[in-house]
């Protein structure tokens, strides 16, 4: 078995309202930050997973995202895998 | 001015308790997922920023993280910048 370090970035799908991001964006000019736009807030999950190879690890993480870590109706998941040496 | 797409990953610093991650990790075996460990949950923020060059953009984002997007006592920020073509 190999160990893979995983980053799952969960973001709201395009078109889904993001009130948290909108609030940050609206607050920034008053705090002295100009030129920031399109703020979207999502989740970043990191963990380690054991699998026989990278496709097996990726498959398990995709299944995990679909069933448990995201709501696929409103959220997308981006997966990064790095084999631990 | 150039436009940079920014990803800020906010994570709890090592040693800071992460009850949300611990709950996910404890639930996984009952859902049929084995071999997952070290689950940590953070935030992933994406936005665009205008700046004259990449060091200026990075400086502004670091300042933004320190003053507004993170609590530096318990959180770390990882910044990724990509120039928009």
PDB file of C-alpha atoms in Angstrom:
ATOM      1  CA  UNK A   1       0.000   0.000   0.000  1.00  0.00           C
ATOM      2  CA  UNK A   2       1.111   3.539  -0.764  1.00  0.00           C
ATOM      3  CA  UNK A   3       0.135   6.708   1.070  1.00  0.00           C
ATOM      4  CA  UNK A   4      -1.129   9.755  -0.783  1.00  0.00           C
ATOM      5  CA  UNK A   5      -1.522  13.268   0.608  1.00  0.00           C
ATOM      6  CA  UNK A   6      -4.798  14.681  -0.636  1.00  0.00           C
ATOM      7  CA  UNK A   7      -6.141  18.215  -0.999  1.00  0.00           C
ATOM      8  CA  UNK A   8      -9.843  18.523  -1.806  1.00  0.00           C
ATOM      9  CA  UNK A   9     -10.986  22.042  -2.675  1.00  0.00           C
ATOM     10  CA  UNK A  10     -14.761  22.321  -2.439  1.00  0.00           C
ATOM     11  CA  UNK A  11     -16.229  25.385  -4.173  1.00  0.00           C
ATOM     12  CA  UNK A  12     -19.732  26.563  -4.890  1.00  0.00           C
ATOM     13  CA  UNK A  13     -20.694  25.897  -8.509  1.00  0.00           C
ATOM     14  CA  UNK A  14     -20.844  28.885 -10.863  1.00  0.00           C
ATOM     15  CA  UNK A  15     -24.163  30.684 -10.496  1.00  0.00           C
ATOM     16  CA  UNK A  16     -24.738  29.593  -6.899  1.00  0.00           C
ATOM     17  CA  UNK A  17     -24.979  32.641  -4.642  1.00  0.00           C
ATOM     18  CA  UNK A  18     -22.068  33.081  -2.226  1.00  0.00           C
ATOM     19  CA  UNK A  19     -23.129  35.547   0.494  1.00  0.00           C
ATOM     20  CA  UNK A  20     -19.922  34.984   2.492  1.00  0.00           C
ATOM     21  CA  UNK A  21     -17.770  35.917  -0.497  1.00  0.00           C
ATOM     22  CA  UNK A  22     -19.993  38.892  -1.307  1.00  0.00           C
ATOM     23  CA  UNK A  23     -19.674  40.170   2.263  1.00  0.00           C
ATOM     24  CA  UNK A  24     -15.872  39.973   2.160  1.00  0.00           C
ATOM     25  CA  UNK A  25     -15.799  41.752  -1.209  1.00  0.00           C
ATOM     26  CA  UNK A  26     -18.074  44.547  -0.005  1.00  0.00           C
ATOM     27  CA  UNK A  27     -16.010  45.089   3.146  1.00  0.00           C
ATOM     28  CA  UNK A  28     -12.590  45.360   1.466  1.00  0.00           C
ATOM     29  CA  UNK A  29     -12.681  48.933   0.079  1.00  0.00           C
ATOM     30  CA  UNK A  30     -13.517  50.309   3.545  1.00  0.00           C
ATOM     31  CA  UNK A  31     -10.447  48.460   4.882  1.00  0.00           C
ATOM     32  CA  UNK A  32      -8.196  49.999   2.247  1.00  0.00           C
ATOM     33  CA  UNK A  33      -8.020  47.119  -0.253  1.00  0.00           C
ATOM     34  CA  UNK A  34      -8.942  48.101  -3.786  1.00  0.00           C
ATOM     35  CA  UNK A  35      -9.031  46.035  -6.954  1.00  0.00           C
ATOM     36  CA  UNK A  36     -10.328  42.775  -5.485  1.00  0.00           C
ATOM     37  CA  UNK A  37     -13.252  41.134  -7.279  1.00  0.00           C
ATOM     38  CA  UNK A  38     -15.049  37.827  -7.645  1.00  0.00           C
ATOM     39  CA  UNK A  39     -14.521  36.619  -4.064  1.00  0.00           C
ATOM     40  CA  UNK A  40     -15.763  33.046  -3.572  1.00  0.00           C
ATOM     41  CA  UNK A  41     -15.356  31.112  -0.336  1.00  0.00           C
ATOM     42  CA  UNK A  42     -15.122  27.331  -0.252  1.00  0.00           C
ATOM     43  CA  UNK A  43     -13.602  24.576   1.852  1.00  0.00           C
ATOM     44  CA  UNK A  44     -10.135  23.062   1.725  1.00  0.00           C
ATOM     45  CA  UNK A  45      -9.796  19.572   3.175  1.00  0.00           C
ATOM     46  CA  UNK A  46      -6.485  17.795   3.600  1.00  0.00           C
ATOM     47  CA  UNK A  47      -5.976  14.179   4.575  1.00  0.00           C
ATOM     48  CA  UNK A  48      -3.893  11.079   3.839  1.00  0.00           C
ATOM     49  CA  UNK A  49      -5.268   7.983   2.122  1.00  0.00           C
ATOM     50  CA  UNK A  50      -3.767   4.536   1.644  1.00  0.00           C
ATOM     51  CA  UNK A  51      -4.233   2.847  -1.719  1.00  0.00           C
ATOM     52  CA  UNK A  52      -2.457   0.421  -4.042  1.00  0.00           C
ATOM     53  CA  UNK A  53      -1.796   3.057  -6.719  1.00  0.00           C
ATOM     54  CA  UNK A  54      -2.745   6.584  -7.794  1.00  0.00           C
ATOM     55  CA  UNK A  55      -5.860   5.682  -9.855  1.00  0.00           C
ATOM     56  CA  UNK A  56      -7.219   3.682  -6.899  1.00  0.00           C
ATOM     57  CA  UNK A  57      -6.534   6.602  -4.541  1.00  0.00           C
ATOM     58  CA  UNK A  58      -8.150   9.095  -6.911  1.00  0.00           C
ATOM     59  CA  UNK A  59     -11.199   6.846  -7.364  1.00  0.00           C
ATOM     60  CA  UNK A  60     -11.659   6.513  -3.603  1.00  0.00           C
ATOM     61  CA  UNK A  61     -11.337  10.275  -3.084  1.00  0.00           C
ATOM     62  CA  UNK A  62     -13.838  11.011  -5.894  1.00  0.00           C
ATOM     63  CA  UNK A  63     -16.328   8.602  -4.334  1.00  0.00           C
ATOM     64  CA  UNK A  64     -15.725  10.177  -0.925  1.00  0.00           C
ATOM     65  CA  UNK A  65     -16.368  13.654  -2.367  1.00  0.00           C
ATOM     66  CA  UNK A  66     -19.542  12.590  -4.137  1.00  0.00           C
ATOM     67  CA  UNK A  67     -21.052  10.721  -1.207  1.00  0.00           C
ATOM     68  CA  UNK A  68     -19.855  12.613   1.785  1.00  0.00           C
ATOM     69  CA  UNK A  69     -17.681  15.712   1.457  1.00  0.00           C
ATOM     70  CA  UNK A  70     -19.701  17.759  -1.038  1.00  0.00           C
ATOM     71  CA  UNK A  71     -23.242  18.440  -2.062  1.00  0.00           C
ATOM     72  CA  UNK A  72     -22.906  17.762  -5.809  1.00  0.00           C
ATOM     73  CA  UNK A  73     -26.033  19.792  -6.559  1.00  0.00           C
ATOM     74  CA  UNK A  74     -24.364  23.061  -5.532  1.00  0.00           C
ATOM     75  CA  UNK A  75     -20.664  22.239  -5.061  1.00  0.00           C
ATOM     76  CA  UNK A  76     -17.702  21.182  -7.190  1.00  0.00           C
ATOM     77  CA  UNK A  77     -14.631  19.354  -5.900  1.00  0.00           C
ATOM     78  CA  UNK A  78     -11.075  19.736  -7.183  1.00  0.00           C
ATOM     79  CA  UNK A  79      -8.695  16.963  -6.111  1.00  0.00           C
ATOM     80  CA  UNK A  80      -4.880  17.128  -5.791  1.00  0.00           C
ATOM     81  CA  UNK A  81      -2.961  13.936  -4.968  1.00  0.00           C
ATOM     82  CA  UNK A  82       0.711  13.706  -4.008  1.00  0.00           C
ATOM     83  CA  UNK A  83       2.396  10.402  -3.270  1.00  0.00           C
ATOM     84  CA  UNK A  84       4.180  10.486   0.060  1.00  0.00           C
ATOM     85  CA  UNK A  85       7.788   9.368  -0.296  1.00  0.00           C
TER      86      UNK A  85
ATOM     87  CA  UNK B   1      -2.438  47.025 -14.256  1.00  0.00           C
ATOM     88  CA  UNK B   2      -2.461  43.252 -14.470  1.00  0.00           C
ATOM     89  CA  UNK B   3      -5.053  40.879 -13.098  1.00  0.00           C
ATOM     90  CA  UNK B   4      -4.081  37.883 -10.966  1.00  0.00           C
ATOM     91  CA  UNK B   5      -6.286  34.951 -10.017  1.00  0.00           C
ATOM     92  CA  UNK B   6      -5.671  34.120  -6.379  1.00  0.00           C
ATOM     93  CA  UNK B   7      -6.263  31.025  -4.271  1.00  0.00           C
ATOM     94  CA  UNK B   8      -5.857  31.431  -0.520  1.00  0.00           C
ATOM     95  CA  UNK B   9      -5.932  28.187   1.451  1.00  0.00           C
ATOM     96  CA  UNK B  10      -6.522  28.870   5.126  1.00  0.00           C
ATOM     97  CA  UNK B  11      -5.686  25.954   7.416  1.00  0.00           C
ATOM     98  CA  UNK B  12      -5.548  25.503  11.152  1.00  0.00           C
ATOM     99  CA  UNK B  13      -1.963  25.594  12.422  1.00  0.00           C
ATOM    100  CA  UNK B  14      -0.409  22.296  13.507  1.00  0.00           C
ATOM    101  CA  UNK B  15      -1.446  21.447  17.053  1.00  0.00           C
ATOM    102  CA  UNK B  16      -4.706  23.393  16.920  1.00  0.00           C
ATOM    103  CA  UNK B  17      -7.653  21.031  17.510  1.00  0.00           C
ATOM    104  CA  UNK B  18      -9.867  20.439  14.464  1.00  0.00           C
ATOM    105  CA  UNK B  19     -13.177  18.944  15.664  1.00  0.00           C
ATOM    106  CA  UNK B  20     -14.725  19.144  12.184  1.00  0.00           C
ATOM    107  CA  UNK B  21     -11.892  17.117  10.670  1.00  0.00           C
ATOM    108  CA  UNK B  22     -11.964  14.652  13.582  1.00  0.00           C
ATOM    109  CA  UNK B  23     -15.708  14.120  13.078  1.00  0.00           C
ATOM    110  CA  UNK B  24     -15.269  13.387   9.367  1.00  0.00           C
ATOM    111  CA  UNK B  25     -12.420  10.973  10.104  1.00  0.00           C
ATOM    112  CA  UNK B  26     -14.429   9.108  12.744  1.00  0.00           C
ATOM    113  CA  UNK B  27     -17.455   8.772  10.442  1.00  0.00           C
ATOM    114  CA  UNK B  28     -15.626   7.353   7.427  1.00  0.00           C
ATOM    115  CA  UNK B  29     -15.125   3.687   8.447  1.00  0.00           C
ATOM    116  CA  UNK B  30     -18.876   3.314   9.103  1.00  0.00           C
ATOM    117  CA  UNK B  31     -19.482   4.622   5.558  1.00  0.00           C
ATOM    118  CA  UNK B  32     -17.135   2.067   4.045  1.00  0.00           C
ATOM    119  CA  UNK B  33     -14.017   4.238   3.597  1.00  0.00           C
ATOM    120  CA  UNK B  34     -10.891   2.761   5.143  1.00  0.00           C
ATOM    121  CA  UNK B  35      -7.337   4.081   5.218  1.00  0.00           C
ATOM    122  CA  UNK B  36      -8.092   7.790   5.598  1.00  0.00           C
ATOM    123  CA  UNK B  37      -6.198   9.658   8.302  1.00  0.00           C
ATOM    124  CA  UNK B  38      -5.200  13.137   9.390  1.00  0.00           C
ATOM    125  CA  UNK B  39      -8.334  14.919   8.163  1.00  0.00           C
ATOM    126  CA  UNK B  40      -8.058  18.710   8.540  1.00  0.00           C
ATOM    127  CA  UNK B  41     -10.697  21.133   7.315  1.00  0.00           C
ATOM    128  CA  UNK B  42      -9.867  24.673   6.253  1.00  0.00           C
ATOM    129  CA  UNK B  43     -11.119  27.362   3.921  1.00  0.00           C
ATOM    130  CA  UNK B  44     -10.360  27.963   0.257  1.00  0.00           C
ATOM    131  CA  UNK B  45     -10.907  31.494  -0.990  1.00  0.00           C
ATOM    132  CA  UNK B  46     -10.638  32.485  -4.631  1.00  0.00           C
ATOM    133  CA  UNK B  47     -10.681  36.000  -6.036  1.00  0.00           C
ATOM    134  CA  UNK B  48      -9.087  38.272  -8.615  1.00  0.00           C
ATOM    135  CA  UNK B  49      -6.783  41.160  -7.724  1.00  0.00           C
ATOM    136  CA  UNK B  50      -5.391  43.978  -9.835  1.00  0.00           C
ATOM    137  CA  UNK B  51      -1.770  44.975  -9.317  1.00  0.00           C
ATOM    138  CA  UNK B  52       1.195  46.341 -11.240  1.00  0.00           C
ATOM    139  CA  UNK B  53       3.214  43.128 -10.969  1.00  0.00           C
ATOM    140  CA  UNK B  54       3.332  39.790  -9.171  1.00  0.00           C
ATOM    141  CA  UNK B  55       5.310  40.940  -6.066  1.00  0.00           C
ATOM    142  CA  UNK B  56       2.816  43.787  -5.566  1.00  0.00           C
ATOM    143  CA  UNK B  57      -0.106  41.365  -5.919  1.00  0.00           C
ATOM    144  CA  UNK B  58       1.462  38.885  -3.503  1.00  0.00           C
ATOM    145  CA  UNK B  59       2.197  41.644  -0.989  1.00  0.00           C
ATOM    146  CA  UNK B  60      -1.394  42.873  -1.098  1.00  0.00           C
ATOM    147  CA  UNK B  61      -2.761  39.342  -0.669  1.00  0.00           C
ATOM    148  CA  UNK B  62      -0.414  38.630   2.262  1.00  0.00           C
ATOM    149  CA  UNK B  63      -1.547  41.841   3.952  1.00  0.00           C
ATOM    150  CA  UNK B  64      -5.179  40.930   3.272  1.00  0.00           C
ATOM    151  CA  UNK B  65      -4.655  37.481   4.825  1.00  0.00           C
ATOM    152  CA  UNK B  66      -2.944  38.865   7.894  1.00  0.00           C
ATOM    153  CA  UNK B  67      -5.440  41.626   8.566  1.00  0.00           C
ATOM    154  CA  UNK B  68      -8.712  40.175   7.424  1.00  0.00           C
ATOM    155  CA  UNK B  69      -8.951  36.654   6.024  1.00  0.00           C
ATOM    156  CA  UNK B  70      -7.174  34.667   8.737  1.00  0.00           C
ATOM    157  CA  UNK B  71      -6.636  34.642  12.443  1.00  0.00           C
ATOM    158  CA  UNK B  72      -2.819  34.408  12.476  1.00  0.00           C
ATOM    159  CA  UNK B  73      -2.810  33.054  16.030  1.00  0.00           C
ATOM    160  CA  UNK B  74      -4.448  29.786  14.985  1.00  0.00           C
ATOM    161  CA  UNK B  75      -4.422  29.784  11.167  1.00  0.00           C
ATOM    162  CA  UNK B  76      -1.885  29.643   8.347  1.00  0.00           C
ATOM    163  CA  UNK B  77      -2.462  30.910   4.820  1.00  0.00           C
ATOM    164  CA  UNK B  78      -1.024  29.429   1.622  1.00  0.00           C
ATOM    165  CA  UNK B  79      -1.221  31.729  -1.412  1.00  0.00           C
ATOM    166  CA  UNK B  80      -1.278  30.742  -5.106  1.00  0.00           C
ATOM    167  CA  UNK B  81      -1.165  33.478  -7.754  1.00  0.00           C
ATOM    168  CA  UNK B  82      -1.758  33.020 -11.488  1.00  0.00           C
ATOM    169  CA  UNK B  83      -1.556  35.909 -13.922  1.00  0.00           C
ATOM    170  CA  UNK B  84      -4.659  36.110 -16.056  1.00  0.00           C
ATOM    171  CA  UNK B  85      -3.781  36.215 -19.746  1.00  0.00           C
TER     172      UNK B  85
END
